Amino acid sequence: DIQMTQSPSTLPASVGDRVTISCRASRGVSNWLAWYQQVPGTAPKLLISDASTLHSGVPSRFSGSGSGTEFTLTISTLQPDDFATYYCQQYFTFPLTFGGGTKVEIK
Amino acid sequence: QVHLVQSGAEVKKPGASVKVSCKASGYTFTGHYMHWVRQAPGQGLEWMGWINPNSGGTMFAPKFQGRVTMTRDTSMTTAYMELSRLSSDDTAVYYCTRGRQQQAPSDHWGQGTLVTVSS
């Protein structure tokens, strides 16, 4: 299985901050990488697919980059609704696997 | 508008089975794969497998092979996930999710079904 490692696991931040979350794959996944946002008590929502393609309706302050084994999710200007947990997922090979999550919390 | 509506919470005893349903609407049911993902309390996301609603074909994560069954009823546009030989480790929220193909991100998610396994 491909292991997905996210860092940091917790990220204290303030509204207006630029936030960067990393995701590393144990083997190359090309650009077959998605990012999700999960607010407590709700289902995850797709933010980005194919490493950098913004999903429909997702604000442009979210962006993704990377290829191979190293990926990044960036929130350019953190908004109150963005305090949540973020997960990366590779869909390059089976079984599909997720990272352990990064919780963006209020500093 | 795409909607995935799942069945309600379940409480099961160890060794029992559970069957979760997922009613799809707002799109062509047979045109997208249905993936199932679970999340144990306070934990991350775990992919379980998919079903192709058109053919009925399935693929499961090795961890669940032999213990999970995924089926569908195209007339009801509903997918089902059944997990057998439950243990306390299976206590989790189970999500159905839509993917455009076998290897694809999940672009829509059900609201989740909490399955609690307790004696």
PDB file of C-alpha atoms in Angstrom:
ATOM      1  CA  ASP A   1       0.000   0.000   0.000  1.00  0.00           C
ATOM      2  CA  ILE A   2       1.083   3.592  -0.592  1.00  0.00           C
ATOM      3  CA  GLN A   3       1.465   5.437   2.704  1.00  0.00           C
ATOM      4  CA  MET A   4       0.429   9.087   2.758  1.00  0.00           C
ATOM      5  CA  THR A   5       2.072  11.241   5.435  1.00  0.00           C
ATOM      6  CA  GLN A   6       0.763  14.708   6.230  1.00  0.00           C
ATOM      7  CA  SER A   7       2.510  17.445   8.158  1.00  0.00           C
ATOM      8  CA  PRO A   8       1.961  19.064  10.461  1.00  0.00           C
ATOM      9  CA  SER A   9      -0.740  17.074  12.260  1.00  0.00           C
ATOM     10  CA  THR A  10      -1.960  20.257  13.951  1.00  0.00           C
ATOM     11  CA  LEU A  11      -1.549  23.800  12.657  1.00  0.00           C
ATOM     12  CA  PRO A  12      -2.439  26.754  14.904  1.00  0.00           C
ATOM     13  CA  ALA A  13      -3.327  29.758  12.749  1.00  0.00           C
ATOM     14  CA  SER A  14      -5.195  33.054  12.723  1.00  0.00           C
ATOM     15  CA  VAL A  15      -7.712  34.520  10.323  1.00  0.00           C
ATOM     16  CA  GLY A  16      -5.790  36.174   7.495  1.00  0.00           C
ATOM     17  CA  ASP A  17      -2.795  33.833   7.714  1.00  0.00           C
ATOM     18  CA  ARG A  18      -1.297  32.032   4.739  1.00  0.00           C
ATOM     19  CA  VAL A  19      -1.431  28.317   5.540  1.00  0.00           C
ATOM     20  CA  THR A  20       0.521  25.489   3.929  1.00  0.00           C
ATOM     21  CA  ILE A  21      -0.075  21.772   4.495  1.00  0.00           C
ATOM     22  CA  SER A  22       2.244  19.071   3.169  1.00  0.00           C
ATOM     23  CA  CYS A  23       1.493  15.557   2.005  1.00  0.00           C
ATOM     24  CA  ARG A  24       4.147  12.994   1.124  1.00  0.00           C
ATOM     25  CA  ALA A  25       3.555   9.684  -0.644  1.00  0.00           C
ATOM     26  CA  SER A  26       5.717   6.631   0.051  1.00  0.00           C
ATOM     27  CA  ARG A  27       5.861   6.006  -3.709  1.00  0.00           C
ATOM     28  CA  GLY A  28       5.169   8.200  -6.702  1.00  0.00           C
ATOM     29  CA  VAL A  29       1.497   8.838  -7.469  1.00  0.00           C
ATOM     30  CA  SER A  30       2.016  11.178 -10.457  1.00  0.00           C
ATOM     31  CA  ASN A  31      -0.637  13.870  -9.954  1.00  0.00           C
ATOM     32  CA  TRP A  32      -3.362  11.461  -8.786  1.00  0.00           C
ATOM     33  CA  LEU A  33      -3.845  13.330  -5.538  1.00  0.00           C
ATOM     34  CA  ALA A  34      -6.904  14.913  -3.945  1.00  0.00           C
ATOM     35  CA  TRP A  35      -7.457  17.206  -0.971  1.00  0.00           C
ATOM     36  CA  TYR A  36     -10.539  17.214   1.268  1.00  0.00           C
ATOM     37  CA  GLN A  37     -11.822  19.470   4.023  1.00  0.00           C
ATOM     38  CA  GLN A  38     -13.789  18.082   6.961  1.00  0.00           C
ATOM     39  CA  VAL A  39     -15.605  20.180   9.518  1.00  0.00           C
ATOM     40  CA  PRO A  40     -16.363  18.243  12.763  1.00  0.00           C
ATOM     41  CA  GLY A  41     -19.626  16.306  12.575  1.00  0.00           C
ATOM     42  CA  THR A  42     -19.926  16.574   8.799  1.00  0.00           C
ATOM     43  CA  ALA A  43     -18.774  14.578   5.780  1.00  0.00           C
ATOM     44  CA  PRO A  44     -15.551  15.541   4.002  1.00  0.00           C
ATOM     45  CA  LYS A  45     -15.776  17.813   0.976  1.00  0.00           C
ATOM     46  CA  LEU A  46     -13.580  17.637  -2.094  1.00  0.00           C
ATOM     47  CA  LEU A  47     -11.405  20.708  -2.543  1.00  0.00           C
ATOM     48  CA  ILE A  48      -8.831  19.744  -5.152  1.00  0.00           C
ATOM     49  CA  SER A  49      -8.295  16.846  -7.546  1.00  0.00           C
ATOM     50  CA  ASP A  50      -5.429  15.897  -9.835  1.00  0.00           C
ATOM     51  CA  ALA A  51      -3.123  17.698  -7.388  1.00  0.00           C
ATOM     52  CA  SER A  52      -4.039  21.201  -8.513  1.00  0.00           C
ATOM     53  CA  THR A  53      -7.549  21.316 -10.047  1.00  0.00           C
ATOM     54  CA  LEU A  54      -9.980  23.269  -7.915  1.00  0.00           C
ATOM     55  CA  HIS A  55     -13.314  21.484  -7.488  1.00  0.00           C
ATOM     56  CA  SER A  56     -16.457  23.321  -8.545  1.00  0.00           C
ATOM     57  CA  GLY A  57     -17.553  25.940  -6.028  1.00  0.00           C
ATOM     58  CA  VAL A  58     -14.341  25.883  -3.987  1.00  0.00           C
ATOM     59  CA  PRO A  59     -12.996  29.381  -3.219  1.00  0.00           C
ATOM     60  CA  SER A  60      -9.917  30.462  -5.121  1.00  0.00           C
ATOM     61  CA  ARG A  61      -7.962  31.023  -1.900  1.00  0.00           C
ATOM     62  CA  PHE A  62      -7.384  27.248  -1.957  1.00  0.00           C
ATOM     63  CA  SER A  63      -4.659  25.922  -4.228  1.00  0.00           C
ATOM     64  CA  GLY A  64      -2.734  22.699  -4.653  1.00  0.00           C
ATOM     65  CA  SER A  65       0.628  21.854  -6.119  1.00  0.00           C
ATOM     66  CA  GLY A  66       3.097  19.022  -6.473  1.00  0.00           C
ATOM     67  CA  SER A  67       3.663  15.808  -8.336  1.00  0.00           C
ATOM     68  CA  GLY A  68       5.227  12.436  -7.692  1.00  0.00           C
ATOM     69  CA  THR A  69       5.699  12.146  -3.942  1.00  0.00           C
ATOM     70  CA  GLU A  70       5.484  15.711  -2.612  1.00  0.00           C
ATOM     71  CA  PHE A  71       2.301  17.772  -2.512  1.00  0.00           C
ATOM     72  CA  THR A  72       1.115  20.980  -0.909  1.00  0.00           C
ATOM     73  CA  LEU A  73      -2.248  22.512  -0.083  1.00  0.00           C
ATOM     74  CA  THR A  74      -2.184  26.276   0.401  1.00  0.00           C
ATOM     75  CA  ILE A  75      -4.853  28.557   1.795  1.00  0.00           C
ATOM     76  CA  SER A  76      -3.802  32.050   0.767  1.00  0.00           C
ATOM     77  CA  THR A  77      -5.820  34.001   3.345  1.00  0.00           C
ATOM     78  CA  LEU A  78      -7.392  31.913   6.081  1.00  0.00           C
ATOM     79  CA  GLN A  79     -11.085  32.569   6.683  1.00  0.00           C
ATOM     80  CA  PRO A  80     -13.208  31.617   9.728  1.00  0.00           C
ATOM     81  CA  ASP A  81     -14.874  28.782   7.773  1.00  0.00           C
ATOM     82  CA  ASP A  82     -11.475  27.228   7.053  1.00  0.00           C
ATOM     83  CA  PHE A  83     -10.824  25.962  10.574  1.00  0.00           C
ATOM     84  CA  ALA A  84     -11.207  22.261   9.875  1.00  0.00           C
ATOM     85  CA  THR A  85      -9.248  19.080   9.242  1.00  0.00           C
ATOM     86  CA  TYR A  86      -7.690  18.529   5.834  1.00  0.00           C
ATOM     87  CA  TYR A  87      -6.893  15.168   4.257  1.00  0.00           C
ATOM     88  CA  CYS A  88      -4.917  14.190   1.192  1.00  0.00           C
ATOM     89  CA  GLN A  89      -5.768  11.031  -0.781  1.00  0.00           C
ATOM     90  CA  GLN A  90      -3.929   9.176  -3.510  1.00  0.00           C
ATOM     91  CA  TYR A  91      -5.983   7.431  -6.173  1.00  0.00           C
ATOM     92  CA  PHE A  92      -3.036   6.295  -8.289  1.00  0.00           C
ATOM     93  CA  THR A  93      -3.261   2.692  -7.190  1.00  0.00           C
ATOM     94  CA  PHE A  94      -5.347   0.351  -5.061  1.00  0.00           C
ATOM     95  CA  PRO A  95      -6.060   0.425  -2.251  1.00  0.00           C
ATOM     96  CA  LEU A  96      -6.787   4.129  -2.323  1.00  0.00           C
ATOM     97  CA  THR A  97      -5.227   5.679   0.758  1.00  0.00           C
ATOM     98  CA  PHE A  98      -5.593   8.850   2.808  1.00  0.00           C
ATOM     99  CA  GLY A  99      -3.176  10.867   4.854  1.00  0.00           C
ATOM    100  CA  GLY A 100      -3.683  11.073   8.597  1.00  0.00           C
ATOM    101  CA  GLY A 101      -5.093  14.589   8.443  1.00  0.00           C
ATOM    102  CA  THR A 102      -4.019  18.107   9.419  1.00  0.00           C
ATOM    103  CA  LYS A 103      -6.177  19.997  11.854  1.00  0.00           C
ATOM    104  CA  VAL A 104      -6.113  23.760  11.319  1.00  0.00           C
ATOM    105  CA  GLU A 105      -7.070  25.278  14.653  1.00  0.00           C
ATOM    106  CA  ILE A 106      -7.445  28.755  16.052  1.00  0.00           C
ATOM    107  CA  LYS A 107      -4.157  30.089  17.440  1.00  0.00           C
TER     108      LYS A 107
ATOM    109  CA  GLN B   1     -28.230  18.497  -7.637  1.00  0.00           C
ATOM    110  CA  VAL B   2     -26.415  15.385  -6.494  1.00  0.00           C
ATOM    111  CA  HIS B   3     -27.645  13.842  -3.251  1.00  0.00           C
ATOM    112  CA  LEU B   4     -26.496  10.713  -1.453  1.00  0.00           C
ATOM    113  CA  VAL B   5     -28.779   9.867   1.463  1.00  0.00           C
ATOM    114  CA  GLN B   6     -27.737   7.068   3.773  1.00  0.00           C
ATOM    115  CA  SER B   7     -29.677   4.882   6.183  1.00  0.00           C
ATOM    116  CA  GLY B   8     -29.759   5.590   9.896  1.00  0.00           C
ATOM    117  CA  ALA B   9     -27.446   4.696  12.747  1.00  0.00           C
ATOM    118  CA  GLU B  10     -27.072   1.067  13.758  1.00  0.00           C
ATOM    119  CA  VAL B  11     -26.038  -0.720  16.952  1.00  0.00           C
ATOM    120  CA  LYS B  12     -24.773  -4.255  16.501  1.00  0.00           C
ATOM    121  CA  LYS B  13     -23.297  -6.978  18.679  1.00  0.00           C
ATOM    122  CA  PRO B  14     -19.878  -8.468  17.973  1.00  0.00           C
ATOM    123  CA  GLY B  15     -20.075 -11.151  15.321  1.00  0.00           C
ATOM    124  CA  ALA B  16     -23.163  -9.689  13.679  1.00  0.00           C
ATOM    125  CA  SER B  17     -23.484  -8.082  10.248  1.00  0.00           C
ATOM    126  CA  VAL B  18     -24.630  -4.621   9.219  1.00  0.00           C
ATOM    127  CA  LYS B  19     -26.035  -3.389   5.923  1.00  0.00           C
ATOM    128  CA  VAL B  20     -25.928   0.318   5.078  1.00  0.00           C
ATOM    129  CA  SER B  21     -27.875   1.805   2.196  1.00  0.00           C
ATOM    130  CA  CYS B  22     -27.128   4.867   0.081  1.00  0.00           C
ATOM    131  CA  LYS B  23     -29.887   6.394  -2.037  1.00  0.00           C
ATOM    132  CA  ALA B  24     -28.551   8.428  -4.957  1.00  0.00           C
ATOM    133  CA  SER B  25     -30.354  11.175  -6.831  1.00  0.00           C
ATOM    134  CA  GLY B  26     -29.630  14.101  -9.121  1.00  0.00           C
ATOM    135  CA  TYR B  27     -27.387  12.247 -11.550  1.00  0.00           C
ATOM    136  CA  THR B  28     -27.216   9.092 -13.655  1.00  0.00           C
ATOM    137  CA  PHE B  29     -26.727   6.377 -11.040  1.00  0.00           C
ATOM    138  CA  THR B  30     -25.099   3.929 -13.449  1.00  0.00           C
ATOM    139  CA  GLY B  31     -22.693   6.529 -14.789  1.00  0.00           C
ATOM    140  CA  HIS B  32     -20.488   6.847 -11.697  1.00  0.00           C
ATOM    141  CA  TYR B  33     -18.795   4.457  -9.292  1.00  0.00           C
ATOM    142  CA  MET B  34     -19.837   4.309  -5.653  1.00  0.00           C
ATOM    143  CA  HIS B  35     -16.986   4.156  -3.181  1.00  0.00           C
ATOM    144  CA  TRP B  36     -17.306   3.456   0.524  1.00  0.00           C
ATOM    145  CA  VAL B  37     -15.091   5.127   3.119  1.00  0.00           C
ATOM    146  CA  ARG B  38     -15.185   4.779   6.884  1.00  0.00           C
ATOM    147  CA  GLN B  39     -13.949   6.868   9.802  1.00  0.00           C
ATOM    148  CA  ALA B  40     -13.484   5.512  13.301  1.00  0.00           C
ATOM    149  CA  PRO B  41     -14.214   7.957  16.166  1.00  0.00           C
ATOM    150  CA  GLY B  42     -11.543  10.659  16.272  1.00  0.00           C
ATOM    151  CA  GLN B  43      -9.583   8.947  13.511  1.00  0.00           C
ATOM    152  CA  GLY B  44      -8.826   9.468   9.833  1.00  0.00           C
ATOM    153  CA  LEU B  45     -10.445   8.195   6.650  1.00  0.00           C
ATOM    154  CA  GLU B  46     -10.181   4.631   5.381  1.00  0.00           C
ATOM    155  CA  TRP B  47     -11.177   3.527   1.876  1.00  0.00           C
ATOM    156  CA  MET B  48     -13.093   0.238   1.792  1.00  0.00           C
ATOM    157  CA  GLY B  49     -13.856  -0.390  -1.869  1.00  0.00           C
ATOM    158  CA  TRP B  50     -16.104   0.456  -4.788  1.00  0.00           C
ATOM    159  CA  ILE B  51     -18.997  -0.878  -6.782  1.00  0.00           C
ATOM    160  CA  ASN B  52     -19.722  -0.142 -10.410  1.00  0.00           C
ATOM    161  CA  PRO B  53     -23.495   0.418 -10.392  1.00  0.00           C
ATOM    162  CA  ASN B  54     -23.679  -0.312 -14.116  1.00  0.00           C
ATOM    163  CA  SER B  55     -22.088  -3.780 -14.091  1.00  0.00           C
ATOM    164  CA  GLY B  56     -22.256  -4.657 -10.404  1.00  0.00           C
ATOM    165  CA  GLY B  57     -18.498  -5.236 -10.418  1.00  0.00           C
ATOM    166  CA  THR B  58     -16.663  -4.591  -7.173  1.00  0.00           C
ATOM    167  CA  MET B  59     -13.190  -4.113  -5.753  1.00  0.00           C
ATOM    168  CA  PHE B  60     -12.317  -4.117  -2.078  1.00  0.00           C
ATOM    169  CA  ALA B  61      -9.364  -3.071   0.007  1.00  0.00           C
ATOM    170  CA  PRO B  62      -7.465  -6.214   1.081  1.00  0.00           C
ATOM    171  CA  LYS B  63      -8.237  -5.462   4.716  1.00  0.00           C
ATOM    172  CA  PHE B  64     -11.954  -6.005   4.086  1.00  0.00           C
ATOM    173  CA  GLN B  65     -11.772  -8.794   1.524  1.00  0.00           C
ATOM    174  CA  GLY B  66     -13.980 -11.698   2.541  1.00  0.00           C
ATOM    175  CA  ARG B  67     -15.934  -9.628   5.016  1.00  0.00           C
ATOM    176  CA  VAL B  68     -17.531  -6.905   2.887  1.00  0.00           C
ATOM    177  CA  THR B  69     -20.190  -7.108   0.197  1.00  0.00           C
ATOM    178  CA  MET B  70     -21.275  -4.229  -2.029  1.00  0.00           C
ATOM    179  CA  THR B  71     -24.433  -4.434  -4.088  1.00  0.00           C
ATOM    180  CA  ARG B  72     -26.822  -2.096  -5.858  1.00  0.00           C
ATOM    181  CA  ASP B  73     -30.408  -1.839  -7.005  1.00  0.00           C
ATOM    182  CA  THR B  74     -30.462   0.214 -10.181  1.00  0.00           C
ATOM    183  CA  SER B  75     -34.261   0.534 -10.155  1.00  0.00           C
ATOM    184  CA  MET B  76     -34.028   2.184  -6.736  1.00  0.00           C
ATOM    185  CA  THR B  77     -30.740   4.021  -7.511  1.00  0.00           C
ATOM    186  CA  THR B  78     -29.486   2.673  -4.232  1.00  0.00           C
ATOM    187  CA  ALA B  79     -26.142   1.158  -3.265  1.00  0.00           C
ATOM    188  CA  TYR B  80     -25.568  -1.104  -0.302  1.00  0.00           C
ATOM    189  CA  MET B  81     -22.549  -2.014   1.809  1.00  0.00           C
ATOM    190  CA  GLU B  82     -22.703  -5.026   4.095  1.00  0.00           C
ATOM    191  CA  LEU B  83     -19.956  -5.796   6.598  1.00  0.00           C
ATOM    192  CA  SER B  84     -19.955  -9.102   8.437  1.00  0.00           C
ATOM    193  CA  ARG B  85     -18.256 -10.568  11.528  1.00  0.00           C
ATOM    194  CA  LEU B  86     -18.274  -7.193  13.224  1.00  0.00           C
ATOM    195  CA  SER B  87     -15.913  -6.357  16.067  1.00  0.00           C
ATOM    196  CA  SER B  88     -15.485  -3.248  18.197  1.00  0.00           C
ATOM    197  CA  ASP B  89     -12.823  -2.106  15.725  1.00  0.00           C
ATOM    198  CA  ASP B  90     -15.585  -1.662  13.156  1.00  0.00           C
ATOM    199  CA  THR B  91     -17.278   1.070  15.183  1.00  0.00           C
ATOM    200  CA  ALA B  92     -17.148   3.986  12.765  1.00  0.00           C
ATOM    201  CA  VAL B  93     -19.059   6.369  10.540  1.00  0.00           C
ATOM    202  CA  TYR B  94     -19.501   4.788   7.116  1.00  0.00           C
ATOM    203  CA  TYR B  95     -19.781   7.056   4.073  1.00  0.00           C
ATOM    204  CA  CYS B  96     -20.884   6.335   0.541  1.00  0.00           C
ATOM    205  CA  THR B  97     -19.132   8.574  -1.941  1.00  0.00           C
ATOM    206  CA  ARG B  98     -19.410   9.148  -5.675  1.00  0.00           C
ATOM    207  CA  GLY B  99     -16.393   8.755  -7.916  1.00  0.00           C
ATOM    208  CA  ARG B 100     -16.346   9.281 -11.653  1.00  0.00           C
ATOM    209  CA  GLN B 101     -14.376   6.057 -12.106  1.00  0.00           C
ATOM    210  CA  GLN B 102     -12.522   3.330 -10.233  1.00  0.00           C
ATOM    211  CA  GLN B 103      -9.520   5.471  -9.473  1.00  0.00           C
ATOM    212  CA  ALA B 104     -10.959   8.858  -8.769  1.00  0.00           C
ATOM    213  CA  PRO B 105     -11.520  11.285  -5.948  1.00  0.00           C
ATOM    214  CA  SER B 106     -14.879  11.339  -4.205  1.00  0.00           C
ATOM    215  CA  ASP B 107     -16.731  14.398  -5.430  1.00  0.00           C
ATOM    216  CA  HIS B 108     -19.917  13.890  -3.419  1.00  0.00           C
ATOM    217  CA  TRP B 109     -20.415  12.240  -0.042  1.00  0.00           C
ATOM    218  CA  GLY B 110     -23.374  10.868   1.863  1.00  0.00           C
ATOM    219  CA  GLN B 111     -24.097  12.242   5.315  1.00  0.00           C
ATOM    220  CA  GLY B 112     -22.580   9.172   6.965  1.00  0.00           C
ATOM    221  CA  THR B 113     -24.005   6.286   8.978  1.00  0.00           C
ATOM    222  CA  LEU B 114     -22.719   5.596  12.476  1.00  0.00           C
ATOM    223  CA  VAL B 115     -22.312   1.899  13.172  1.00  0.00           C
ATOM    224  CA  THR B 116     -21.632   1.046  16.803  1.00  0.00           C
ATOM    225  CA  VAL B 117     -20.467  -2.454  17.703  1.00  0.00           C
ATOM    226  CA  SER B 118     -20.949  -3.216  21.366  1.00  0.00           C
ATOM    227  CA  SER B 119     -21.850  -6.173  23.497  1.00  0.00           C
TER     228      SER B 119
END
